[in-house]
Coordinates of C-alpha atoms in Angstrom, one line a residue:
X1 CA -42.1 -12.1 -66.1
X2 CA -44.0 -14.2 -68.7
X3 CA -41.5 -16.4 -71.0
X4 CA -42.1 -15.1 -74.8
X5 CA -39.2 -17.3 -76.5
X6 CA -36.8 -19.1 -74.8
X7 CA -33.2 -20.1 -76.7
X8 CA -31.1 -22.8 -75.3
X9 CA -27.6 -23.1 -74.8
X10 CA -26.1 -26.5 -74.2
X11 CA -22.7 -28.3 -73.4
X12 CA -23.0 -30.8 -75.9
X13 CA -20.1 -32.9 -74.8
X14 CA -22.0 -33.8 -71.5
X15 CA -24.7 -36.2 -72.0
X16 CA -26.6 -35.0 -68.4
X17 CA -26.7 -31.6 -70.4
X18 CA -28.2 -32.9 -73.8
X19 CA -30.9 -34.7 -71.7
X20 CA -31.8 -31.7 -69.7
X21 CA -31.6 -29.5 -72.2
X22 CA -34.9 -32.2 -74.1
X23 CA -36.4 -31.5 -70.2
X24 CA -36.6 -27.7 -71.1
X25 CA -37.8 -28.4 -75.4
X26 CA -40.4 -30.2 -74.0
X27 CA -41.5 -27.6 -71.4
X28 CA -41.5 -25.0 -73.8
X29 CA -43.7 -27.2 -76.2
X30 CA -46.3 -27.8 -73.2
X31 CA -46.5 -24.1 -72.7
X32 CA -46.7 -23.1 -76.8
X33 CA -43.3 -21.3 -76.0
X34 CA -41.3 -20.9 -78.9
X35 CA -37.8 -22.5 -78.4
X36 CA -34.5 -22.4 -80.0
X37 CA -30.9 -23.8 -79.5
X38 CA -28.6 -21.3 -80.2
X39 CA -24.8 -20.6 -79.9
X40 CA -24.5 -24.1 -81.8
X41 CA -21.1 -24.8 -83.4
X42 CA -19.0 -27.5 -85.1
X43 CA -15.8 -27.7 -86.5
X44 CA -14.3 -25.3 -88.3
X45 CA -17.9 -23.9 -88.6
X46 CA -17.9 -20.1 -88.2
X47 CA -19.0 -18.8 -84.8
X48 CA -21.3 -15.7 -84.4
X49 CA -21.2 -12.4 -82.4
X50 CA -23.7 -11.9 -79.5
X51 CA -26.0 -9.7 -80.9
X52 CA -26.0 -11.6 -84.8
X53 CA -26.7 -14.4 -82.6
X54 CA -29.6 -13.0 -80.9
X55 CA -31.5 -12.0 -84.0
X56 CA -31.2 -15.2 -85.8
X57 CA -32.8 -17.0 -82.5
X58 CA -35.6 -14.6 -82.3
X59 CA -34.2 -12.2 -79.7
X60 CA -35.6 -14.8 -76.8
X61 CA -36.2 -13.0 -73.8
X62 CA -35.1 -16.3 -71.4
X63 CA -32.3 -18.0 -72.6
X64 CA -31.4 -21.5 -70.5
X65 CA -27.7 -22.7 -70.3
X66 CA -27.1 -26.4 -69.4
X67 CA -23.5 -27.2 -68.6
X68 CA -21.3 -25.2 -66.2
X69 CA -20.0 -21.6 -66.2
X70 CA -18.4 -21.5 -69.3
X71 CA -21.8 -22.6 -70.8
X72 CA -23.3 -20.0 -68.6
X73 CA -20.7 -17.5 -70.3
X74 CA -21.5 -18.4 -73.9
X75 CA -25.4 -17.9 -73.1
X76 CA -24.9 -14.4 -71.2
X77 CA -22.8 -12.6 -73.7
X78 CA -26.0 -13.3 -76.2
X79 CA -28.4 -12.2 -73.4
X80 CA -26.9 -9.2 -72.5
X81 CA -26.8 -8.0 -76.4
X82 CA -31.0 -7.6 -76.1
X83 CA -32.0 -7.5 -72.3
X84 CA -32.6 -11.3 -72.1
X85 CA -32.7 -13.1 -68.5
X86 CA -30.2 -15.8 -68.4
X87 CA -30.9 -19.1 -66.3
X88 CA -28.2 -21.1 -65.8
X89 CA -28.7 -25.1 -65.1
X90 CA -26.0 -26.0 -63.0
X91 CA -23.8 -29.0 -64.4
X92 CA -20.6 -28.1 -63.7
X93 CA -17.9 -28.4 -61.2
X94 CA -16.1 -25.6 -59.8
X95 CA -18.8 -22.7 -61.0
X96 CA -20.5 -19.5 -59.7
X97 CA -22.3 -18.5 -62.4
X98 CA -24.9 -21.4 -62.2
X99 CA -27.8 -21.7 -59.4
X100 CA -30.6 -24.8 -60.5
X101 CA -29.7 -28.5 -60.1
X102 CA -30.5 -30.4 -63.2
X103 CA -33.2 -32.5 -61.0
X104 CA -35.1 -28.6 -61.1
X105 CA -35.3 -27.3 -64.4
X106 CA -39.3 -27.9 -64.4
X107 CA -39.7 -25.8 -61.4
X108 CA -37.4 -23.6 -62.3
X109 CA -39.0 -22.6 -66.0
X110 CA -42.3 -22.5 -64.0
X111 CA -41.6 -20.0 -61.7
X112 CA -39.9 -18.0 -64.4
X113 CA -43.0 -18.3 -66.4
X114 CA -45.6 -17.3 -63.4
X115 CA -43.2 -14.5 -62.2
X116 CA -42.1 -16.3 -58.8
X117 CA -38.2 -15.8 -59.6
X118 CA -36.0 -12.8 -58.7
X119 CA -33.9 -11.2 -61.5
X120 CA -30.6 -10.0 -60.1
X121 CA -28.6 -7.7 -62.1
X122 CA -24.5 -8.2 -63.1
X123 CA -22.3 -5.4 -63.6
X124 CA -20.7 -5.9 -67.3
X125 CA -17.9 -4.5 -68.9
X126 CA -17.0 -3.1 -72.5
X127 CA -14.3 -1.5 -74.3
X128 CA -12.9 1.1 -76.8
X129 CA -9.5 0.9 -78.5
X130 CA -7.6 2.7 -80.8
X131 CA -8.4 0.7 -83.7
X132 CA -10.8 -2.3 -84.9
X133 CA -9.8 -5.7 -83.1
X134 CA -8.4 -8.2 -85.8
X135 CA -7.1 -12.1 -85.3
X136 CA -4.0 -12.8 -87.2
X137 CA -4.8 -15.9 -89.9
X138 CA -1.8 -17.7 -88.0
X139 CA -2.9 -17.6 -84.9
X140 CA -3.0 -20.9 -84.2
X141 CA 0.9 -21.4 -85.3
X142 CA 1.2 -18.7 -82.6
X143 CA -0.9 -19.9 -79.9
X144 CA -3.4 -23.1 -78.7
X145 CA -6.1 -21.5 -79.3
X146 CA -7.6 -24.0 -82.2
X147 CA -9.6 -26.2 -79.9
X148 CA -12.9 -24.8 -80.9
X149 CA -14.2 -22.7 -83.7
X150 CA -13.2 -18.7 -82.6
X151 CA -15.6 -15.7 -82.2
X152 CA -15.1 -13.2 -84.5
X153 CA -13.5 -9.8 -83.9
X154 CA -15.9 -7.3 -82.1
X155 CA -17.7 -4.7 -84.7
X156 CA -17.7 -1.0 -83.8
X157 CA -20.8 -0.3 -81.3
X158 CA -22.1 2.5 -83.9
X159 CA -24.4 4.2 -81.2
X160 CA -21.7 4.5 -79.0
X161 CA -19.7 6.3 -81.7
X162 CA -22.0 9.0 -82.6
X163 CA -20.2 12.1 -81.9
X164 CA -17.5 10.9 -79.9
X165 CA -14.2 11.4 -82.3
X166 CA -11.1 11.2 -80.9
X167 CA -11.9 9.1 -78.1
X168 CA -10.9 5.8 -80.2
X169 CA -13.1 2.7 -81.5
X170 CA -16.2 1.7 -79.3
X171 CA -16.5 -1.9 -79.9
X172 CA -19.7 -4.0 -79.3
X173 CA -18.3 -6.4 -76.9
X174 CA -19.8 -7.3 -73.1
X175 CA -17.4 -9.3 -70.5
X176 CA -19.8 -10.5 -67.5
X177 CA -16.1 -12.1 -66.5
X178 CA -13.3 -10.1 -67.5
X179 CA -11.2 -8.7 -70.3
X180 CA -7.4 -9.9 -70.8
X181 CA -4.4 -8.7 -72.3
X182 CA -1.9 -11.8 -72.2
X183 CA 1.4 -12.2 -73.8
X184 CA 1.2 -13.7 -77.3
X185 CA 4.7 -15.4 -77.6
X186 CA 5.4 -17.7 -74.8
X187 CA 9.5 -16.1 -74.9
X188 CA 7.9 -12.2 -74.9
X189 CA 6.1 -11.0 -72.1
X190 CA 3.9 -7.8 -72.6
X191 CA 4.5 -4.6 -71.9
X192 CA 1.9 -2.1 -70.8
X193 CA 1.5 1.7 -69.6
X194 CA -1.3 1.3 -67.7
X195 CA -4.1 3.9 -66.9
X196 CA -7.1 4.0 -63.9
X197 CA -9.2 7.2 -64.1
X198 CA -7.5 8.8 -67.0
X199 CA -4.1 9.0 -65.1
X200 CA -0.8 6.7 -65.5
X201 CA -0.5 4.0 -62.7
X202 CA 2.4 2.2 -63.7
X203 CA 4.0 -0.3 -66.6
X204 CA 4.0 -3.8 -66.5
X205 CA 6.1 -6.3 -68.3
X206 CA 3.8 -9.8 -67.3
X207 CA 2.3 -12.5 -68.6
X208 CA -1.0 -10.5 -68.6
X209 CA -3.1 -8.2 -67.0
X210 CA -6.9 -8.6 -66.3
X211 CA -9.4 -6.0 -65.9
X212 CA -12.5 -8.2 -64.2
X213 CA -16.0 -7.5 -62.5
X214 CA -17.1 -8.5 -59.5
X215 CA -18.6 -11.4 -61.1
X216 CA -15.3 -12.3 -62.3
X217 CA -12.9 -12.0 -59.4
X218 CA -13.9 -15.5 -58.4
X219 CA -12.4 -16.8 -62.0
X220 CA -8.9 -15.9 -63.8
X221 CA -8.5 -12.7 -61.4
X222 CA -8.8 -15.2 -58.5
X223 CA -6.5 -17.5 -59.4
X224 CA -3.8 -14.8 -60.2
X225 CA -4.2 -14.0 -56.7
X226 CA -6.9 -11.1 -56.6
X227 CA -9.4 -10.5 -54.0
X228 CA -12.5 -12.2 -54.0
X229 CA -15.3 -9.2 -54.1
X230 CA -18.9 -9.4 -53.9
X231 CA -21.1 -9.5 -56.8
X232 CA -23.4 -7.4 -56.0
X233 CA -21.0 -4.9 -55.6
X234 CA -19.6 -2.4 -58.7
X235 CA -16.0 -2.2 -59.0
X236 CA -13.0 -2.7 -62.0
X237 CA -10.6 -5.3 -60.8
X238 CA -7.5 -4.8 -61.8
X239 CA -4.7 -8.0 -61.4
X240 CA -1.2 -7.9 -63.0
X241 CA -0.2 -12.1 -64.2
X242 CA 3.4 -12.9 -63.5
X243 CA 4.7 -9.1 -63.2
X244 CA 7.9 -8.5 -63.5
X245 CA 8.0 -5.6 -60.9
X246 CA 7.9 -4.8 -57.0
X247 CA 4.0 -3.7 -57.5
X248 CA 2.3 -6.7 -58.3
X249 CA -0.9 -6.1 -56.0
X250 CA -4.6 -6.2 -57.8
X251 CA -5.9 -2.4 -57.5
X252 CA -9.8 -2.4 -56.9
X253 CA -11.4 0.6 -58.8
X254 CA -14.1 2.8 -58.7
X255 CA -17.0 1.6 -61.2
X256 CA -16.7 4.9 -63.4
X257 CA -12.8 4.6 -63.3
X258 CA -11.9 2.9 -66.7
X259 CA -8.8 1.1 -66.8
X260 CA -6.8 1.7 -70.0
X261 CA -3.9 -0.3 -71.3
X262 CA -1.4 1.3 -74.2
X263 CA 0.9 -1.5 -75.6
X264 CA 5.1 0.1 -75.3
X265 CA 7.1 -0.1 -78.1
X266 CA 9.6 -3.1 -76.8
X267 CA 6.7 -5.4 -76.2
X268 CA 5.7 -8.3 -77.9
X269 CA 2.3 -8.6 -79.3
X270 CA -0.8 -9.0 -77.0
X271 CA -4.0 -11.2 -77.1
X272 CA -7.0 -9.8 -76.3
X273 CA -9.7 -12.5 -74.5
X274 CA -13.1 -11.3 -73.6
X275 CA -14.8 -13.8 -71.0
X276 CA -12.0 -16.1 -72.0
X277 CA -12.9 -15.9 -76.0
X278 CA -10.0 -14.5 -78.1
X279 CA -11.0 -11.5 -80.1
X280 CA -8.0 -9.3 -81.1
X281 CA -4.5 -8.8 -81.4
X282 CA -3.0 -5.4 -79.8
X283 CA 1.0 -3.9 -81.6
X284 CA 3.0 -2.0 -80.1
X285 CA 1.5 1.4 -79.7
X286 CA -2.1 0.1 -79.8
X287 CA -4.5 0.6 -76.5
X288 CA -7.7 -0.4 -75.3
X289 CA -9.6 0.7 -72.2
X290 CA -12.1 -1.2 -70.4
X291 CA -15.0 0.4 -68.8
X292 CA -18.5 -0.8 -66.9
X293 CA -20.6 -1.3 -69.8
X294 CA -24.2 0.7 -69.4
X295 CA -25.8 -2.6 -70.0
X296 CA -25.8 -5.4 -67.0
X297 CA -26.9 -8.6 -67.1
X298 CA -30.1 -10.1 -66.3
X299 CA -29.7 -13.1 -64.0
X300 CA -32.8 -15.3 -62.9
X301 CA -32.5 -16.5 -59.4
X302 CA -34.6 -18.9 -57.3
X303 CA -34.0 -17.3 -54.2
X304 CA -31.5 -14.7 -53.0
X305 CA -28.3 -16.1 -54.0
X306 CA -26.1 -17.3 -50.7
X307 CA -22.7 -16.3 -52.9
X308 CA -20.4 -17.4 -49.4
X309 CA -21.9 -20.5 -48.8
X310 CA -21.1 -21.2 -52.3
X311 CA -17.8 -19.7 -52.0
X312 CA -17.3 -21.9 -49.0
X313 CA -18.7 -24.9 -50.5
X314 CA -17.1 -24.3 -54.6
X315 CA -13.2 -23.7 -52.7
X316 CA -13.6 -26.3 -49.9
X317 CA -13.0 -23.9 -47.1
X318 CA -12.2 -25.7 -43.7
X319 CA -11.7 -23.9 -40.6
X320 CA -8.5 -23.5 -39.3
X321 CA -8.3 -26.6 -36.5
X322 CA -7.8 -24.3 -33.4
X323 CA -11.3 -23.5 -34.0
X324 CA -12.0 -27.8 -33.8
X325 CA -13.2 -27.3 -29.9
X326 CA -15.5 -24.3 -31.0
X327 CA -18.0 -27.0 -32.8
X328 CA -20.0 -25.7 -35.5
X329 CA -19.9 -21.7 -35.5
X330 CA -22.7 -19.9 -34.8
X331 CA -23.7 -17.1 -37.1
X332 CA -23.4 -13.5 -36.1
X333 CA -27.1 -12.7 -36.0
X334 CA -29.6 -14.8 -34.3
X335 CA -32.6 -12.9 -34.1
X336 CA -35.3 -14.3 -32.0
X337 CA -38.1 -11.5 -33.3
X338 CA -38.3 -8.4 -36.0
X339 CA -35.3 -7.9 -37.5
X340 CA -34.2 -4.2 -35.8
X341 CA -34.1 -0.6 -37.3
X342 CA -30.7 -0.5 -37.7
X343 CA -30.1 -4.0 -39.5
X344 CA -33.1 -3.8 -41.8
X345 CA -31.4 -2.1 -44.7
X346 CA -28.4 -4.9 -44.5
X347 CA -28.5 -7.8 -46.9
X348 CA -28.8 -10.3 -44.6
X349 CA -27.9 -14.7 -45.1
X350 CA -31.0 -16.6 -45.9
X351 CA -31.2 -18.0 -42.8
X352 CA -31.1 -14.5 -41.0
X353 CA -33.4 -13.2 -43.2
X354 CA -36.2 -15.6 -43.5
X355 CA -35.5 -16.7 -39.1
X356 CA -36.6 -12.2 -38.3
X357 CA -39.4 -12.3 -41.3
X358 CA -40.9 -15.1 -39.7
X359 CA -41.3 -13.6 -36.5

């Protein structure tokens, strides 16, 4: 892709991110590409929804994020609204989403501009609700959500609303990681009836329930005991958090099976967060349905994404002591020549693929 306009999302609290952002602006000036800082806020200032943010920035076709996974998610919610690609510069500590080191910013931008970068598409989630979500004015007194300006409640997705009477309200949201319903008061769990594919699965009393994408499986869902799911898959991952019931396991549903949650009459209020951002509150009788969004996030990669290598490094995975005598474990496939026909359709590791292609 030839870059026409760049949007920059910066973690302003990290000096190295601020310095790398200036490198991006300098590159844009050299290439005569318009560049705009987006999703910038100050204390007590109003934040904008993703669609409004993209419009104000002139609808950039490339969004560059400089920070960790949280900064990447800020850029992703904007990029998904207008099919922009998002390039994550890695300045975080434990992240899975960003990829490019800060000292390779120029090389990465050149690769994108010259069409040498790969564009990987990730599944996202969207939702319908029984009513338009709202955030109570006294939310800061109920929960500690006052650290930064909050995003506004989601707007109605007017395009999706057409001809959908009786199906709830379509909300203009995009989640790359997860949609979470969690208890609002510390002394009252949220009680939910959970439906998958339109059929009731069970009723839960829990601290929270998480509906995640494969990308989000290594975030909150993983911390709550959920499985690691390859981000190359399409699936809907449902994980309860501290559920007061015997069945507290994750359910991995097919991508076309929506997960719906109805707040039961005896429940406390539930807070709805989307990729970690509070976006509304549910009362008894309210419901939301979470499902695969038609839109996918376009992520810039400089090469094939080594997800399992990153998983091993980020989580500091170690081998069992009993394997120490084996020294370095050999890869499963060690190609000495062209990749065999029965393996040609597989997504092999970087080293295996390159070795096979070189012969």
